[in-house]
Coordinates of C-alpha atoms in Angstrom, one line a residue:
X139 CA 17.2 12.2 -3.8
X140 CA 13.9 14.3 -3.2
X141 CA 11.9 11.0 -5.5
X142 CA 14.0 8.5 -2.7
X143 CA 12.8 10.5 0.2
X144 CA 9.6 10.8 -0.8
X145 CA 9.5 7.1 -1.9
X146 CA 10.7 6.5 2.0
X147 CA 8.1 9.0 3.4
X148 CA 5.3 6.8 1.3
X149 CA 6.8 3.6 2.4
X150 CA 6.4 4.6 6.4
X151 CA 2.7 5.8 6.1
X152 CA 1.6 2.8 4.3
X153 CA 3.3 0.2 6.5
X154 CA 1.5 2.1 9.7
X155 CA -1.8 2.2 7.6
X156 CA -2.1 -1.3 6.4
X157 CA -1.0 -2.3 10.3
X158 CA -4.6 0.2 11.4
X159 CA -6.4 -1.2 8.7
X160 CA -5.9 -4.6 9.6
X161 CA -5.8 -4.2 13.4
X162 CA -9.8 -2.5 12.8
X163 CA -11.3 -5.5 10.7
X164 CA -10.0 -7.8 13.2
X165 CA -13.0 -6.5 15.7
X166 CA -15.1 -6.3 12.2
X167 CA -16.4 -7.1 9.2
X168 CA -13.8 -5.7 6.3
X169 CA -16.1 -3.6 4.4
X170 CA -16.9 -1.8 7.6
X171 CA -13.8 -1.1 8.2
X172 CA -13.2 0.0 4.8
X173 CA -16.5 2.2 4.3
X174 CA -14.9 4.1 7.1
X175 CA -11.2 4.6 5.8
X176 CA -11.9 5.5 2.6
X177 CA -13.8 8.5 3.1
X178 CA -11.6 9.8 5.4
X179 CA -9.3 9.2 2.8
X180 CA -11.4 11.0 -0.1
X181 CA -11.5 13.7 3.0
X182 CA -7.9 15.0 3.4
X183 CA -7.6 15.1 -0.5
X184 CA -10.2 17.3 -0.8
X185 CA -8.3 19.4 1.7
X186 CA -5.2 19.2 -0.2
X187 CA -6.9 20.4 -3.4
X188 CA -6.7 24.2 -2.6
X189 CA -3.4 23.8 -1.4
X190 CA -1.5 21.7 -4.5
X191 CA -4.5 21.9 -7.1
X192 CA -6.3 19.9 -9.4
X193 CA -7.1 19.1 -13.2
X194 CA -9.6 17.1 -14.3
X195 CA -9.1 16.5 -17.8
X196 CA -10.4 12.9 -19.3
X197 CA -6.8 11.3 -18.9
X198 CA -6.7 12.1 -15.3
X199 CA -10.7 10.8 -14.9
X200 CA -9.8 7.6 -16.6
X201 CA -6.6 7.0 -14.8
X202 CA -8.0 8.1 -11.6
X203 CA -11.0 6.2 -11.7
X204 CA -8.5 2.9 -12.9
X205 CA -7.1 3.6 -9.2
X206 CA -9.7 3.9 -7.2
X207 CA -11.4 0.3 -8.1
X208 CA -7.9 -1.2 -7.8
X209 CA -7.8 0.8 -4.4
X210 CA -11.3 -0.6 -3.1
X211 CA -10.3 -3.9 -4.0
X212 CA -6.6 -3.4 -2.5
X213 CA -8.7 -2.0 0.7
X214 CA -10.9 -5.0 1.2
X215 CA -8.2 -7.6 0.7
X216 CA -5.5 -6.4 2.3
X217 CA -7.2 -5.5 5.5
X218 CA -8.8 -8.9 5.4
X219 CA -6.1 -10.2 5.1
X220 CA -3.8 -8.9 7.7
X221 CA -6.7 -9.5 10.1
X222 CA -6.7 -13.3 9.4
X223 CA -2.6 -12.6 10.1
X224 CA -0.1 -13.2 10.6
X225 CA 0.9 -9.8 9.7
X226 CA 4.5 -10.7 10.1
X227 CA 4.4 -12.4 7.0
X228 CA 1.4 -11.2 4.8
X229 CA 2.2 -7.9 4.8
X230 CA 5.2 -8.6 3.2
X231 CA 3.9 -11.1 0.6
X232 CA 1.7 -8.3 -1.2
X233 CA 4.7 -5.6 -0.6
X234 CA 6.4 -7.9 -3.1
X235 CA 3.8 -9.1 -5.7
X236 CA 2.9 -5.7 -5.5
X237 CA 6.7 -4.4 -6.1
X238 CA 7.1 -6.5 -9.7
X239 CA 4.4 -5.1 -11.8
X240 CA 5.6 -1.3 -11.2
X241 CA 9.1 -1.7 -11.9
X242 CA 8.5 -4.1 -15.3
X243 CA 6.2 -1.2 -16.4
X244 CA 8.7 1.2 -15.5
X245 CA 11.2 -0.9 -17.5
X246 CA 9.3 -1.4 -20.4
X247 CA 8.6 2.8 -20.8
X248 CA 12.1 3.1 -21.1
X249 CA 13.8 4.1 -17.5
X250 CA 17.5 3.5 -17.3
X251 CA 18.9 2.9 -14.4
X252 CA 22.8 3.8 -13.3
X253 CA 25.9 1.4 -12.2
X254 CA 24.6 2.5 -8.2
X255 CA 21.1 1.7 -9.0
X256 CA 21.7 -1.7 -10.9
X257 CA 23.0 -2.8 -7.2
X258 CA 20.5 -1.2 -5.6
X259 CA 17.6 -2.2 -7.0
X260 CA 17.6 -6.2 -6.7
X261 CA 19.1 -5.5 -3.5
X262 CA 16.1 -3.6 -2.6
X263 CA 14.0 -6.7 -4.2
X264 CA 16.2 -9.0 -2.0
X265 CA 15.4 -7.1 1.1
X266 CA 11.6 -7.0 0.5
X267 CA 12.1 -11.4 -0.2
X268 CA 14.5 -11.2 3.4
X269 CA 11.7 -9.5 5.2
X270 CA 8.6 -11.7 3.9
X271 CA 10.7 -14.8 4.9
X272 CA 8.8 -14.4 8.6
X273 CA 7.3 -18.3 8.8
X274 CA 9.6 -20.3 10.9
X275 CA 9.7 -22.5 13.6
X276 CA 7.9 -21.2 16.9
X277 CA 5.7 -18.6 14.9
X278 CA 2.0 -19.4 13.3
X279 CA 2.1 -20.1 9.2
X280 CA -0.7 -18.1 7.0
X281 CA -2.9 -20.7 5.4
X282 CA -4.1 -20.9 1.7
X283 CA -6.7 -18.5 1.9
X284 CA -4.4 -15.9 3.5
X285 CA -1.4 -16.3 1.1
X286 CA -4.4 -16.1 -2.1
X287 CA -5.6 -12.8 -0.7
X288 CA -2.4 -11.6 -0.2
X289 CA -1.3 -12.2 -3.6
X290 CA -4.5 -10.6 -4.3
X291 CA -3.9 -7.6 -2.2
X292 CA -0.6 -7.1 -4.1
X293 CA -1.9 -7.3 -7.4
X294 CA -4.4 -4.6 -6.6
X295 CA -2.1 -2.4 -5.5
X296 CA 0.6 -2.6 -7.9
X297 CA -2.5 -1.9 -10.2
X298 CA -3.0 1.2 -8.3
X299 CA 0.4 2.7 -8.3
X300 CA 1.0 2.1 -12.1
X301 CA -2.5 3.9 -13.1
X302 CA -1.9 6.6 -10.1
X303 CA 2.0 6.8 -12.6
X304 CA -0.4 6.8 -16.3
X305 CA -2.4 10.0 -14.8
X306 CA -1.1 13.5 -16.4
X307 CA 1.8 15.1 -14.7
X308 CA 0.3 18.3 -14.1
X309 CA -3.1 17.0 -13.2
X310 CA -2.5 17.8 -9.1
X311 CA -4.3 15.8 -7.1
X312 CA -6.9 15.6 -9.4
X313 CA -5.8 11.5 -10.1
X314 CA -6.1 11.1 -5.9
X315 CA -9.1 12.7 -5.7
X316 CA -11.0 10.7 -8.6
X317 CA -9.8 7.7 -7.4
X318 CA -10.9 7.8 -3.9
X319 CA -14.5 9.0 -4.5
X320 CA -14.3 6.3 -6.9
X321 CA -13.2 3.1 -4.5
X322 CA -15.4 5.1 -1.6
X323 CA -18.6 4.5 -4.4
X324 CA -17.4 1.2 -4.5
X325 CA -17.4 0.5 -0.8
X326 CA -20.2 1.7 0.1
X327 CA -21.9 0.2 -3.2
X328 CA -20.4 -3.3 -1.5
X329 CA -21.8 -2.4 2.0
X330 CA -25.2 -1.8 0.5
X331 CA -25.6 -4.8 -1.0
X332 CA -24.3 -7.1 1.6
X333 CA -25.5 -5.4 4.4
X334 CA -27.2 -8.3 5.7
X335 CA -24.3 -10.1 5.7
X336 CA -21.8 -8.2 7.4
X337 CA -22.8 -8.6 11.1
X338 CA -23.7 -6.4 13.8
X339 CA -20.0 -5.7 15.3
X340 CA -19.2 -1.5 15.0
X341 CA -15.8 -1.1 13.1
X342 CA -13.1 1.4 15.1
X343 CA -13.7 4.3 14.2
X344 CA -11.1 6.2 15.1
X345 CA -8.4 3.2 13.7
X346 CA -10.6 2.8 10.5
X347 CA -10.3 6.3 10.0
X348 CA -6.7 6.8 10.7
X349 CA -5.8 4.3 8.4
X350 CA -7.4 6.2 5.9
X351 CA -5.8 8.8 5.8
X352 CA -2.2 7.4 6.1
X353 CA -3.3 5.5 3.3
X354 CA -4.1 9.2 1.4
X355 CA -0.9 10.6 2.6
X356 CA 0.7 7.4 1.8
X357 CA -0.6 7.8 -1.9
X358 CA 0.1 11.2 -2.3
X359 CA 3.9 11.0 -1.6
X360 CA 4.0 8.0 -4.1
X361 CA 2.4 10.2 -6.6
X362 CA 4.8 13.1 -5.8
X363 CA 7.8 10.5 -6.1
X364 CA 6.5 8.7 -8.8
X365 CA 6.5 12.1 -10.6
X366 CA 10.0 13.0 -10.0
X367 CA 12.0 10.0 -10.5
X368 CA 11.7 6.7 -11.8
X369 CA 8.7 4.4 -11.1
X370 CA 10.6 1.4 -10.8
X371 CA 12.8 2.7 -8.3
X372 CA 9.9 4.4 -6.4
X373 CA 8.0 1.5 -7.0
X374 CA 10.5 -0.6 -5.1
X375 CA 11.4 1.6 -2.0
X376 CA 7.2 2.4 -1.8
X377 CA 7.2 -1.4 -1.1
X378 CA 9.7 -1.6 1.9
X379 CA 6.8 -0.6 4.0
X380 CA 6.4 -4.0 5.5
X381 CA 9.2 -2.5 7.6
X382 CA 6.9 -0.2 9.6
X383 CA 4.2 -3.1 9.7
X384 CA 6.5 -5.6 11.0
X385 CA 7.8 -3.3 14.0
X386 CA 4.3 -2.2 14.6
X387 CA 2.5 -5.7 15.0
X388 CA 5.9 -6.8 17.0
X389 CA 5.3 -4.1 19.1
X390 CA 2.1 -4.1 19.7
X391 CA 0.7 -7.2 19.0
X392 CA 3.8 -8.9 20.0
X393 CA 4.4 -10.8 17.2
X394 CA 8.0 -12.4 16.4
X395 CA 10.8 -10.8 14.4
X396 CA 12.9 -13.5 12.5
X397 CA 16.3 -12.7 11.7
X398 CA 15.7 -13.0 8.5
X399 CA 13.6 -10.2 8.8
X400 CA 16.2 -8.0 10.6
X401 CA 18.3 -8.9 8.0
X402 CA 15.9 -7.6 5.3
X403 CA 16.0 -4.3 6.9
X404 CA 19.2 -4.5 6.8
X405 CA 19.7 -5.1 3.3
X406 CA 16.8 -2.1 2.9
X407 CA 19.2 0.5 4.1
X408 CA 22.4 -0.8 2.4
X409 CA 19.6 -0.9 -1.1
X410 CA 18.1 3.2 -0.5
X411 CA 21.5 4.3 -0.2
X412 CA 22.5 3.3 -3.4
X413 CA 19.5 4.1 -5.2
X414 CA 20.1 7.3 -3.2
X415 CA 24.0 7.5 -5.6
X416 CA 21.5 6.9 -9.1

């Protein structure tokens, strides 16, 4: 129950992150927007370290640092990608690539899953396919480039989550903190050599920032989750947060909810509860 909540807790700050993220490199070039989040996000795991310690042994440098490139690249992509939009339905598209590689790496390391959960689980899968199914008539459809970066975006971040899983147990948030001074070297790495290229517009500052570190709290609950219950279920519920994305960009953006999509949601609920009875 505490791995499902958790899971859930992850789920909500990511969807409202990715919906920041997104909404800042639409008035930016990407990698501004990014240079700014992930600090921030290196930022409140610093602050975390004296609270829920640290190791830094070579497993947890080696997985950590795995994370953070797959971070920087699940940064740039994603948020370029939900500011080409529509959010509606890209958001979802990388919630489920990024959904299959966790729970097949979960599978394959041997987690078992009870009567309750073998329900749950493809229902949950099911209700992360309802909720992506946002194209239909009256509402714009993502073009080629959008669907290949979200694909993209999905891989990177199902990269993330399974080396974020690899990284000692007892390591703290040593793993987070390796792995976003890592994909922040990275960005700014980028931004330094295509400086030229990425225009004169100031990113948000305050958005960039906040996405950050929903992103870092976001992280850390999947790592708490991840280490308390089974990564293919965590893995799963983690990528329901097209939920909170969905209901942001309808709300504030104004974009279209299908029923297909409220019918995903749905199907969400029915799927935590009985992952909930596993």
């Amino acid at each position: 129950m505490i791995a499902l909540l958790l899971a859930l807790g992850s789920s909500l700050a990511y969807g409202c992150a990715d919906f920041l993220g997104g909404l800042g490199a639409r008035t930016a070039h990407v990698l501004r927007t990014v240079v700014v989040a992930a600090p921030a996000s290196l930022a409140v795991e610093l602050l975390l370290w004296p609270v829920l310690g640290a190791s830094f042994t070579p497993a947890t440098l080696v997985w950590g640092a795995a994370s953070g490139v797959a971070s920087a690249a699940a940064f740039a992509l994603l948020y370029r990608t939900l500011a080409i939009g529509p959010m509606n339905v890209l958001s979802p598209v990388t919630a489920l690539v990024s959904a299959m590689l966790p729970v097949a790496v979960g599978l394959v390391q041997g987690e078992h899953l009870g009567p309750a959960g073998l329900i749950g689980l493809p229902l949950a899968v099911a209700a992360v396919v309802l909720v992506s199914a946002g194209h239909g008539a009256g509402s714009a459809r993502p073009s080629r480039t959008a669907m290949l970066l979200a694909f993209g975006a999905g891989a990177a971040i199902a990269l993330q989550l399974v080396f974020l899983h690899q990284a000692p147990a007892d390591s703290g948030v040593g793993p987070l903190i390796t792995g976003r001074a890592m994909s922040s070297a990275v960005t700014l790495a980028a931004a330094g050599v295509m400086y030229r290229r990425l225009g004169s517009e100031k990113p948000a500052y305050a958005v960039s920032a906040t996405a950050g570190v929903l992103d870092s709290v976001a992280n850390l609950l999947f790592l708490l989750a991840a280490r308390s219950g089974d990564l293919a279920v965590v893995a799963v519920i983690t990528a329901l947060y097209p939920a909170g994305t969905v209901l942001l960009a309808r709300s504030v953006l104004s974009e279209r909810i299908h029923r297909s999509q409220l019918i995903g949601m749905g199907t969400a609920a029915v799927a935590v509860s009985l992952l909930a009875l596993t």
